[in-house]
GROMACS .gro file of N, CA and C in nm:
model
  492
    1ALA      N    1   3.883  -2.209  -2.734
    1ALA     CA    2   3.801  -2.297  -2.754
    1ALA      C    3   3.652  -2.275  -2.741
    2ASP      N    4   3.605  -2.233  -2.644
    2ASP     CA    5   3.469  -2.229  -2.590
    2ASP      C    6   3.394  -2.106  -2.637
    3HIS      N    7   3.501  -2.013  -2.664
    3HIS     CA    8   3.463  -1.867  -2.692
    3HIS      C    9   3.326  -1.889  -2.804
    4ALA      N   10   3.218  -1.784  -2.786
    4ALA     CA   11   3.167  -1.816  -2.885
    4ALA      C   12   3.165  -1.773  -3.017
    5ALA      N   13   3.247  -1.687  -3.044
    5ALA     CA   14   3.289  -1.642  -3.174
    5ALA      C   15   3.412  -1.772  -3.234
    6VAL      N   16   3.470  -1.836  -3.151
    6VAL     CA   17   3.567  -1.954  -3.220
    6VAL      C   18   3.456  -2.037  -3.248
    7ARG      N   19   3.364  -2.070  -3.171
    7ARG     CA   20   3.259  -2.192  -3.245
    7ARG      C   21   3.179  -2.143  -3.353
    8ALA      N   22   3.118  -2.016  -3.331
    8ALA     CA   23   3.037  -1.974  -3.464
    8ALA      C   24   3.137  -1.982  -3.580
    9MET      N   25   3.270  -1.948  -3.611
    9MET     CA   26   3.362  -1.919  -3.690
    9MET      C   27   3.418  -2.044  -3.740
   10ALA      N   28   3.405  -2.192  -3.657
   10ALA     CA   29   3.489  -2.274  -3.675
   10ALA      C   30   3.469  -2.344  -3.820
   11GLN      N   31   3.381  -2.311  -3.917
   11GLN     CA   32   3.353  -2.363  -4.068
   11GLN      C   33   3.433  -2.271  -4.153
   12THR      N   34   3.418  -2.105  -4.095
   12THR     CA   35   3.492  -2.033  -4.178
   12THR      C   36   3.633  -1.950  -4.128
   13SER      N   37   3.715  -1.957  -4.209
   13SER     CA   38   3.835  -1.918  -4.191
   13SER      C   39   3.879  -1.779  -4.303
   14GLU      N   40   3.789  -1.754  -4.361
   14GLU     CA   41   3.798  -1.635  -4.429
   14GLU      C   42   3.640  -1.544  -4.437
   15GLY      N   43   3.653  -1.454  -4.498
   15GLY     CA   44   3.541  -1.391  -4.496
   15GLY      C   45   3.547  -1.237  -4.427
   16ARG      N   46   3.429  -1.153  -4.424
   16ARG     CA   47   3.460  -1.013  -4.398
   16ARG      C   48   3.381  -0.999  -4.238
   17VAL      N   49   3.447  -0.955  -4.147
   17VAL     CA   50   3.386  -0.937  -4.014
   17VAL      C   51   3.384  -0.851  -3.966
   18LEU      N   52   3.273  -0.806  -3.891
   18LEU     CA   53   3.205  -0.665  -3.820
   18LEU      C   54   3.265  -0.707  -3.663
   19VAL      N   55   3.324  -0.618  -3.616
   19VAL     CA   56   3.347  -0.639  -3.465
   19VAL      C   57   3.318  -0.496  -3.389
   20ALA      N   58   3.180  -0.506  -3.354
   20ALA     CA   59   3.131  -0.354  -3.298
   20ALA      C   60   3.116  -0.363  -3.134
   21GLY      N   61   3.182  -0.252  -3.070
   21GLY     CA   62   3.152  -0.205  -2.928
   21GLY      C   63   3.228  -0.292  -2.862
   22ALA      N   64   3.341  -0.373  -2.891
   22ALA     CA   65   3.417  -0.440  -2.810
   22ALA      C   66   3.515  -0.389  -2.753
   23THR      N   67   3.520  -0.382  -2.605
   23THR     CA   68   3.655  -0.349  -2.538
   23THR      C   69   3.784  -0.398  -2.548
   24GLU      N   70   3.780  -0.507  -2.576
   24GLU     CA   71   3.910  -0.595  -2.585
   24GLU      C   72   3.928  -0.623  -2.736
   25GLU      N   73   4.068  -0.636  -2.749
   25GLU     CA   74   4.099  -0.684  -2.913
   25GLU      C   75   4.089  -0.809  -2.921
   26GLY      N   76   4.098  -0.932  -2.845
   26GLY     CA   77   4.121  -1.053  -2.859
   26GLY      C   78   4.018  -1.105  -3.010
   27SER      N   79   3.889  -1.105  -2.978
   27SER     CA   80   3.816  -1.124  -3.081
   27SER      C   81   3.838  -1.083  -3.208
   28ALA      N   82   3.881  -0.923  -3.245
   28ALA     CA   83   3.932  -0.912  -3.389
   28ALA      C   84   4.072  -0.970  -3.430
   29LEU      N   85   4.159  -0.996  -3.336
   29LEU     CA   86   4.278  -1.021  -3.381
   29LEU      C   87   4.299  -1.190  -3.389
   30TYR      N   88   4.195  -1.263  -3.316
   30TYR     CA   89   4.164  -1.427  -3.339
   30TYR      C   90   4.088  -1.386  -3.497
   31LEU      N   91   4.006  -1.344  -3.519
   31LEU     CA   92   3.969  -1.355  -3.655
   31LEU      C   93   4.031  -1.332  -3.777
   32ALA      N   94   4.100  -1.189  -3.762
   32ALA     CA   95   4.218  -1.148  -3.847
   32ALA      C   96   4.310  -1.256  -3.858
   33ALA      N   97   4.412  -1.352  -3.758
   33ALA     CA   98   4.486  -1.419  -3.749
   33ALA      C   99   4.451  -1.548  -3.837
   34ASN      N  100   4.289  -1.568  -3.854
   34ASN     CA  101   4.263  -1.676  -3.909
   34ASN      C  102   4.198  -1.638  -4.048
   35GLY      N  103   4.264  -1.538  -4.113
   35GLY     CA  104   4.221  -1.507  -4.238
   35GLY      C  105   4.110  -1.439  -4.267
   36CYS      N  106   4.048  -1.364  -4.166
   36CYS     CA  107   3.926  -1.296  -4.197
   36CYS      C  108   3.975  -1.116  -4.202
   37GLN      N  109   3.899  -1.070  -4.281
   37GLN     CA  110   3.919  -0.896  -4.292
   37GLN      C  111   3.822  -0.862  -4.180
   38VAL      N  112   3.870  -0.792  -4.062
   38VAL     CA  113   3.798  -0.725  -3.965
   38VAL      C  114   3.801  -0.597  -3.957
   39THR      N  115   3.642  -0.523  -3.920
   39THR     CA  116   3.632  -0.423  -3.908
   39THR      C  117   3.601  -0.395  -3.771
   40ALA      N  118   3.653  -0.319  -3.698
   40ALA     CA  119   3.641  -0.292  -3.570
   40ALA      C  120   3.555  -0.131  -3.565
   41VAL      N  121   3.447  -0.167  -3.503
   41VAL     CA  122   3.340  -0.021  -3.509
   41VAL      C  123   3.365  -0.004  -3.338
   42HIS      N  124   3.408   0.139  -3.305
   42HIS     CA  125   3.358   0.151  -3.194
   42HIS      C  126   3.326   0.311  -3.136
   43ARG      N  127   3.270   0.382  -3.067
   43ARG     CA  128   3.253   0.506  -3.045
   43ARG      C  129   3.367   0.562  -2.981
   44GLU      N  130   3.448   0.498  -2.893
   44GLU     CA  131   3.567   0.528  -2.823
   44GLU      C  132   3.674   0.506  -2.878
   45THR      N  133   3.762   0.638  -2.924
   45THR     CA  134   3.872   0.623  -2.984
   45THR      C  135   3.999   0.560  -2.914
   46GLN      N  136   3.990   0.520  -2.777
   46GLN     CA  137   4.078   0.466  -2.720
   46GLN      C  138   4.069   0.321  -2.717
   47ALA      N  139   3.948   0.260  -2.752
   47ALA     CA  140   3.954   0.131  -2.759
   47ALA      C  141   3.973   0.088  -2.879
   48LEU      N  142   3.957   0.179  -2.999
   48LEU     CA  143   3.997   0.137  -3.132
   48LEU      C  144   4.144   0.135  -3.130
   49GLU      N  145   4.220   0.239  -3.067
   49GLU     CA  146   4.353   0.247  -3.071
   49GLU      C  147   4.436   0.121  -3.017
   50ARG      N  148   4.397   0.052  -2.921
   50ARG     CA  149   4.435  -0.045  -2.841
   50ARG      C  150   4.417  -0.182  -2.986
   51VAL      N  151   4.332  -0.187  -3.048
   51VAL     CA  152   4.306  -0.257  -3.154
   51VAL      C  153   4.398  -0.226  -3.268
   52ARG      N  154   4.420  -0.110  -3.319
   52ARG     CA  155   4.503  -0.068  -3.381
   52ARG      C  156   4.652  -0.130  -3.356
   53VAL      N  157   4.685  -0.099  -3.203
   53VAL     CA  158   4.847  -0.080  -3.192
   53VAL      C  159   4.833  -0.269  -3.158
   54ALA      N  160   4.744  -0.341  -3.077
   54ALA     CA  161   4.736  -0.493  -3.108
   54ALA      C  162   4.766  -0.542  -3.242
   55ALA      N  163   4.675  -0.514  -3.355
   55ALA     CA  164   4.710  -0.558  -3.478
   55ALA      C  165   4.829  -0.567  -3.524
   56ASN      N  166   4.886  -0.413  -3.537
   56ASN     CA  167   5.004  -0.389  -3.559
   56ASN      C  168   5.139  -0.450  -3.522
   57GLU      N  169   5.137  -0.494  -3.370
   57GLU     CA  170   5.251  -0.597  -3.331
   57GLU      C  171   5.194  -0.731  -3.369
   58ALA      N  172   5.103  -0.764  -3.404
   58ALA     CA  173   5.078  -0.901  -3.416
   58ALA      C  174   5.085  -0.930  -3.536
   59GLY      N  175   5.126  -0.805  -3.651
   59GLY     CA  176   5.167  -0.812  -3.784
   59GLY      C  177   5.018  -0.853  -3.863
   60LEU      N  178   4.914  -0.797  -3.806
   60LEU     CA  179   4.778  -0.820  -3.879
   60LEU      C  180   4.721  -0.700  -3.902
   61ALA      N  181   4.787  -0.595  -3.901
   61ALA     CA  182   4.731  -0.460  -3.944
   61ALA      C  183   4.651  -0.450  -4.079
   62GLU      N  184   4.691  -0.544  -4.206
   62GLU     CA  185   4.679  -0.514  -4.312
   62GLU      C  186   4.527  -0.590  -4.294
   63ARG      N  187   4.502  -0.647  -4.221
   63ARG     CA  188   4.343  -0.731  -4.198
   63ARG      C  189   4.268  -0.686  -4.093
   64VAL      N  190   4.295  -0.545  -4.050
   64VAL     CA  191   4.221  -0.524  -3.925
   64VAL      C  192   4.187  -0.386  -3.966
   65ARG      N  193   4.070  -0.318  -3.989
   65ARG     CA  194   4.038  -0.213  -3.991
   65ARG      C  195   3.965  -0.152  -3.901
   66ALA      N  196   4.008  -0.001  -3.822
   66ALA     CA  197   3.929   0.040  -3.708
   66ALA      C  198   3.860   0.141  -3.745
   67VAL      N  199   3.731   0.166  -3.730
   67VAL     CA  200   3.630   0.256  -3.755
   67VAL      C  201   3.576   0.353  -3.649
   68ALA      N  202   3.606   0.479  -3.624
   68ALA     CA  203   3.562   0.551  -3.491
   68ALA      C  204   3.400   0.604  -3.528
   69THR      N  205   3.301   0.521  -3.498
   69THR     CA  206   3.151   0.578  -3.533
   69THR      C  207   3.082   0.468  -3.449
   70ASP      N  208   2.957   0.503  -3.462
   70ASP     CA  209   2.889   0.385  -3.392
   70ASP      C  210   2.773   0.338  -3.503
   71LEU      N  211   2.696   0.231  -3.476
   71LEU     CA  212   2.621   0.180  -3.567
   71LEU      C  213   2.525   0.206  -3.650
   72THR      N  214   2.466   0.342  -3.604
   72THR     CA  215   2.393   0.391  -3.653
   72THR      C  216   2.418   0.480  -3.768
   73THR      N  217   2.566   0.490  -3.798
   73THR     CA  218   2.592   0.551  -3.932
   73THR      C  219   2.683   0.505  -4.021
   74TRP      N  220   2.748   0.337  -3.942
   74TRP     CA  221   2.812   0.295  -4.036
   74TRP      C  222   2.738   0.210  -4.074
   75LYS      N  223   2.807   0.167  -4.217
   75LYS     CA  224   2.744   0.098  -4.328
   75LYS      C  225   2.836  -0.004  -4.426
   76PRO      N  226   2.813  -0.140  -4.398
   76PRO     CA  227   2.881  -0.231  -4.457
   76PRO      C  228   2.899  -0.174  -4.577
   77ASP      N  229   3.046  -0.196  -4.651
   77ASP     CA  230   3.082  -0.179  -4.782
   77ASP      C  231   3.107  -0.301  -4.874
   78ALA      N  232   3.083  -0.420  -4.796
   78ALA     CA  233   3.084  -0.549  -4.873
   78ALA      C  234   2.999  -0.640  -4.790
   79PRO      N  235   2.960  -0.794  -4.848
   79PRO     CA  236   2.876  -0.869  -4.763
   79PRO      C  237   2.972  -0.918  -4.637
   80LEU      N  238   2.888  -0.974  -4.519
   80LEU     CA  239   2.990  -0.966  -4.372
   80LEU      C  240   2.934  -1.104  -4.374
   81THR      N  241   3.045  -1.195  -4.360
   81THR     CA  242   3.013  -1.342  -4.297
   81THR      C  243   2.974  -1.360  -4.155
   82ALA      N  244   3.028  -1.261  -4.059
   82ALA     CA  245   2.984  -1.247  -3.939
   82ALA      C  246   2.983  -1.099  -3.875
   83VAL      N  247   2.897  -1.123  -3.776
   83VAL     CA  248   2.896  -0.973  -3.697
   83VAL      C  249   2.920  -1.010  -3.531
   84ILE      N  250   2.991  -0.936  -3.444
   84ILE     CA  251   2.987  -0.938  -3.339
   84ILE      C  252   2.986  -0.822  -3.257
   85CYS      N  253   2.836  -0.820  -3.169
   85CYS     CA  254   2.838  -0.697  -3.128
   85CYS      C  255   2.835  -0.752  -2.944
   86ALA      N  256   2.896  -0.642  -2.909
   86ALA     CA  257   2.924  -0.621  -2.770
   86ALA      C  258   2.817  -0.566  -2.717
   87PRO      N  259   2.800  -0.557  -2.574
   87PRO     CA  260   2.683  -0.471  -2.533
   87PRO      C  261   2.671  -0.326  -2.564
   88ALA      N  262   2.817  -0.276  -2.542
   88ALA     CA  263   2.820  -0.115  -2.622
   88ALA      C  264   2.776  -0.094  -2.739
   89ALA      N  265   2.797  -0.154  -2.817
   89ALA     CA  266   2.762  -0.140  -2.957
   89ALA      C  267   2.618  -0.097  -2.949
   90LEU      N  268   2.510  -0.165  -2.889
   90LEU     CA  269   2.361  -0.116  -2.902
   90LEU      C  270   2.323  -0.044  -2.788
   91ALA      N  271   2.413   0.018  -2.726
   91ALA     CA  272   2.372   0.045  -2.562
   91ALA      C  273   2.331   0.186  -2.596
   92GLY      N  274   2.210   0.229  -2.550
   92GLY     CA  275   2.181   0.387  -2.556
   92GLY      C  276   2.078   0.396  -2.664
   93LEU      N  277   2.095   0.293  -2.764
   93LEU     CA  278   1.992   0.336  -2.879
   93LEU      C  279   1.857   0.290  -2.831
   94ASN      N  280   1.768   0.373  -2.908
   94ASN     CA  281   1.616   0.350  -2.861
   94ASN      C  282   1.612   0.221  -2.961
   95MET      N  283   1.458   0.170  -2.924
   95MET     CA  284   1.431   0.072  -2.997
   95MET      C  285   1.411   0.061  -3.146
   96LYS      N  286   1.377   0.141  -3.203
   96LYS     CA  287   1.365   0.193  -3.330
   96LYS      C  288   1.506   0.217  -3.407
   97ASP      N  289   1.604   0.269  -3.362
   97ASP     CA  290   1.726   0.255  -3.378
   97ASP      C  291   1.795   0.128  -3.392
   98ARG      N  292   1.786   0.055  -3.287
   98ARG     CA  293   1.811  -0.077  -3.276
   98ARG      C  294   1.767  -0.176  -3.383
   99ARG      N  295   1.646  -0.164  -3.434
   99ARG     CA  296   1.586  -0.238  -3.524
   99ARG      C  297   1.626  -0.214  -3.666
  100ARG      N  298   1.663  -0.073  -3.691
  100ARG     CA  299   1.709  -0.020  -3.802
  100ARG      C  300   1.835  -0.057  -3.842
  101VAL      N  301   1.920  -0.075  -3.740
  101VAL     CA  302   2.098  -0.127  -3.696
  101VAL      C  303   2.097  -0.251  -3.730
  102ILE      N  304   1.985  -0.327  -3.661
  102ILE     CA  305   1.988  -0.469  -3.699
  102ILE      C  306   1.955  -0.532  -3.827
  103GLU      N  307   1.863  -0.465  -3.887
  103GLU     CA  308   1.825  -0.472  -4.022
  103GLU      C  309   1.922  -0.449  -4.135
  104VAL      N  310   2.005  -0.350  -4.118
  104VAL     CA  311   2.095  -0.317  -4.210
  104VAL      C  312   2.197  -0.417  -4.184
  105LEU      N  313   2.245  -0.480  -4.084
  105LEU     CA  314   2.348  -0.558  -4.061
  105LEU      C  315   2.301  -0.718  -4.121
  106GLN      N  316   2.149  -0.753  -4.105
  106GLN     CA  317   2.111  -0.869  -4.146
  106GLN      C  318   2.113  -0.855  -4.281
  107SER      N  319   2.065  -0.742  -4.383
  107SER     CA  320   2.068  -0.749  -4.509
  107SER      C  321   2.196  -0.754  -4.578
  108ALA      N  322   2.316  -0.708  -4.466
  108ALA     CA  323   2.466  -0.718  -4.515
  108ALA      C  324   2.519  -0.834  -4.526
  109THR      N  325   2.458  -0.928  -4.443
  109THR     CA  326   2.507  -1.073  -4.379
  109THR      C  327   2.497  -1.161  -4.510
  110ALA      N  328   2.593  -1.252  -4.553
  110ALA     CA  329   2.561  -1.358  -4.657
  110ALA      C  330   2.476  -1.458  -4.607
  111GLU      N  331   2.421  -1.528  -4.660
  111GLU     CA  332   2.388  -1.663  -4.635
  111GLU      C  333   2.485  -1.757  -4.590
  112GLY      N  334   2.462  -1.813  -4.470
  112GLY     CA  335   2.517  -1.866  -4.381
  112GLY      C  336   2.595  -1.797  -4.277
  113GLY      N  337   2.594  -1.690  -4.272
  113GLY     CA  338   2.666  -1.591  -4.212
  113GLY      C  339   2.576  -1.585  -4.048
  114VAL      N  340   2.681  -1.528  -3.975
  114VAL     CA  341   2.635  -1.532  -3.841
  114VAL      C  342   2.641  -1.430  -3.748
  115HIS      N  343   2.528  -1.410  -3.649
  115HIS     CA  344   2.544  -1.259  -3.544
  115HIS      C  345   2.560  -1.304  -3.452
  116LEU      N  346   2.648  -1.271  -3.359
  116LEU     CA  347   2.678  -1.286  -3.202
  116LEU      C  348   2.659  -1.153  -3.162
  117MET      N  349   2.541  -1.170  -3.053
  117MET     CA  350   2.517  -1.057  -3.003
  117MET      C  351   2.479  -1.076  -2.847
  118GLN      N  352   2.629  -1.009  -2.772
  118GLN     CA  353   2.595  -1.034  -2.622
  118GLN      C  354   2.503  -0.915  -2.567
  119THR      N  355   2.438  -0.960  -2.492
  119THR     CA  356   2.297  -0.916  -2.415
  119THR      C  357   2.332  -0.908  -2.230
  120VAL      N  358   2.292  -0.784  -2.175
  120VAL     CA  359   2.324  -0.784  -2.025
  120VAL      C  360   2.211  -0.852  -1.991
  121ALA      N  361   2.218  -0.926  -1.873
  121ALA     CA  362   2.090  -1.017  -1.816
  121ALA      C  363   1.999  -0.903  -1.735
  122ALA      N  364   1.877  -0.951  -1.749
  122ALA     CA  365   1.786  -0.859  -1.670
  122ALA      C  366   1.818  -0.821  -1.543
  123GLY      N  367   1.775  -0.665  -1.533
  123GLY     CA  368   1.809  -0.592  -1.419
  123GLY      C  369   1.926  -0.507  -1.425
  124LYS      N  370   2.033  -0.525  -1.526
  124LYS     CA  371   2.140  -0.494  -1.528
  124LYS      C  372   2.155  -0.404  -1.682
  125ARG      N  373   2.034  -0.411  -1.761
  125ARG     CA  374   2.044  -0.333  -1.890
  125ARG      C  375   1.990  -0.213  -1.871
  126ARG      N  376   2.049  -0.128  -1.990
  126ARG     CA  377   1.971   0.010  -1.971
  126ARG      C  378   2.001   0.045  -2.153
  127LYS      N  379   1.855   0.033  -2.164
  127LYS     CA  380   1.854   0.045  -2.351
  127LYS      C  381   1.902  -0.071  -2.420
  128MET      N  382   1.895  -0.179  -2.374
  128MET     CA  383   1.955  -0.282  -2.464
  128MET      C  384   1.860  -0.376  -2.471
  129PRO      N  385   1.910  -0.461  -2.590
  129PRO     CA  386   1.789  -0.543  -2.650
  129PRO      C  387   1.799  -0.675  -2.555
  130SER      N  388   1.685  -0.731  -2.529
  130SER     CA  389   1.638  -0.805  -2.451
  130SER      C  390   1.661  -0.982  -2.529
  131LEU      N  391   1.655  -1.038  -2.499
  131LEU     CA  392   1.677  -1.207  -2.577
  131LEU      C  393   1.527  -1.191  -2.648
  132ASP      N  394   1.425  -1.175  -2.582
  132ASP     CA  395   1.285  -1.136  -2.655
  132ASP      C  396   1.293  -1.099  -2.772
  133GLU      N  397   1.322  -0.934  -2.771
  133GLU     CA  398   1.362  -0.854  -2.866
  133GLU      C  399   1.461  -0.925  -3.008
  134LEU      N  400   1.594  -0.983  -2.934
  134LEU     CA  401   1.631  -1.037  -3.043
  134LEU      C  402   1.565  -1.143  -3.139
  135ARG      N  403   1.496  -1.234  -3.026
  135ARG     CA  404   1.442  -1.341  -3.112
  135ARG      C  405   1.342  -1.288  -3.237
  136LYS      N  406   1.274  -1.198  -3.178
  136LYS     CA  407   1.159  -1.126  -3.292
  136LYS      C  408   1.245  -1.092  -3.403
  137ARG      N  409   1.344  -1.020  -3.400
  137ARG     CA  410   1.420  -0.941  -3.469
  137ARG      C  411   1.476  -1.036  -3.611
  138TYR      N  412   1.524  -1.180  -3.535
  138TYR     CA  413   1.601  -1.267  -3.613
  138TYR      C  414   1.520  -1.397  -3.644
  139ARG      N  415   1.371  -1.383  -3.667
  139ARG     CA  416   1.274  -1.483  -3.723
  139ARG      C  417   1.329  -1.527  -3.838
  140GLY      N  418   1.329  -1.658  -3.882
  140GLY     CA  419   1.364  -1.715  -4.017
  140GLY      C  420   1.522  -1.737  -4.009
  141TRP      N  421   1.579  -1.697  -3.904
  141TRP     CA  422   1.754  -1.731  -3.904
  141TRP      C  423   1.772  -1.874  -3.762
  142LEU      N  424   1.869  -1.939  -3.752
  142LEU     CA  425   1.854  -2.030  -3.685
  142LEU      C  426   1.943  -1.987  -3.554
  143VAL      N  427   1.873  -1.961  -3.424
  143VAL     CA  428   1.895  -1.894  -3.308
  143VAL      C  429   1.946  -1.988  -3.162
  144THR      N  430   2.060  -1.979  -3.157
  144THR     CA  431   2.088  -2.014  -3.043
  144THR      C  432   2.107  -1.936  -2.928
  145VAL      N  433   2.133  -1.964  -2.772
  145VAL     CA  434   2.167  -1.862  -2.681
  145VAL      C  435   2.222  -1.951  -2.581
  146ASP      N  436   2.358  -1.900  -2.554
  146ASP     CA  437   2.461  -1.948  -2.469
  146ASP      C  438   2.406  -1.876  -2.328
  147GLU      N  439   2.419  -1.979  -2.212
  147GLU     CA  440   2.353  -1.936  -2.071
  147GLU      C  441   2.435  -1.824  -2.021
  148PRO      N  442   2.457  -1.736  -1.952
  148PRO     CA  443   2.558  -1.629  -1.876
  148PRO      C  444   2.655  -1.718  -1.798
  149GLY      N  445   2.759  -1.634  -1.793
  149GLY     CA  446   2.861  -1.651  -1.744
  149GLY      C  447   2.860  -1.689  -1.561
  150ALA      N  448   2.948  -1.718  -1.492
  150ALA     CA  449   2.977  -1.709  -1.367
  150ALA      C  450   2.897  -1.621  -1.333
  151ASP      N  451   2.927  -1.502  -1.370
  151ASP     CA  452   2.887  -1.387  -1.273
  151ASP      C  453   2.722  -1.342  -1.326
  152GLY      N  454   2.692  -1.412  -1.419
  152GLY     CA  455   2.514  -1.416  -1.444
  152GLY      C  456   2.486  -1.295  -1.533
  153SER      N  457   2.617  -1.220  -1.587
  153SER     CA  458   2.558  -1.084  -1.628
  153SER      C  459   2.520  -1.072  -1.812
  154VAL      N  460   2.602  -1.187  -1.882
  154VAL     CA  461   2.595  -1.174  -2.009
  154VAL      C  462   2.553  -1.282  -2.079
  155ASN      N  463   2.457  -1.286  -2.155
  155ASN     CA  464   2.423  -1.398  -2.249
  155ASN      C  465   2.472  -1.374  -2.390
  156THR      N  466   2.501  -1.483  -2.465
  156THR     CA  467   2.547  -1.467  -2.603
  156THR      C  468   2.416  -1.536  -2.693
  157PHE      N  469   2.381  -1.450  -2.774
  157PHE     CA  470   2.257  -1.488  -2.868
  157PHE      C  471   2.332  -1.461  -3.002
  158MET      N  472   2.306  -1.589  -3.048
  158MET     CA  473   2.384  -1.613  -3.213
  158MET      C  474   2.291  -1.668  -3.279
  159ALA      N  475   2.293  -1.586  -3.387
  159ALA     CA  476   2.185  -1.647  -3.505
  159ALA      C  477   2.250  -1.645  -3.633
  160ARG      N  478   2.241  -1.791  -3.709
  160ARG     CA  479   2.289  -1.825  -3.821
  160ARG      C  480   2.172  -1.786  -3.933
  161LYS      N  481   2.217  -1.694  -4.044
  161LYS     CA  482   2.136  -1.682  -4.159
  161LYS      C  483   2.134  -1.798  -4.244
  162GLU      N  484   1.991  -1.865  -4.280
  162GLU     CA  485   1.961  -1.962  -4.351
  162GLU      C  486   2.025  -1.960  -4.466
  163ILE      N  487   2.055  -2.064  -4.530
  163ILE     CA  488   2.097  -2.083  -4.687
  163ILE      C  489   1.974  -2.090  -4.758
  164ALA      N  490   1.922  -2.007  -4.860
  164ALA     CA  491   1.805  -1.989  -4.934
  164ALA      C  492   1.814  -2.126  -5.015
   0.00000   0.00000   0.00000
């Protein structure tokens, strides 16, 4: 109940969700089990295979699509209700590529939709967006930031696209 994805999606039990760079299948399965159409995107096929197998075993295969690519080449084919990005989704991208990826995802997100971006704490990041960079990219969105967990390594940045 305390997971950022659960809180962010509390008002929505349907829609299209992108889960990018996640190394575990929990978020994708949770969202699919609650009525969402989930696209899992990851560069590593092993991570996607875990998602596929888990979705199949849970009877959710028709709601979960796994795509082996990165966010620089993936394009949404329908409006998104939510985007969940683990650090691996943006790792290694330069600032120009991160800006372009975020702009594509923002334009594909429906009004009221939410973006959850996990960021690695200072000193542990390697070509990762900082909280300041994310705040700049999400001007005009309603932004909140969860404090890092007990290990102090990950912040969760949440931005909700305002309804015009």
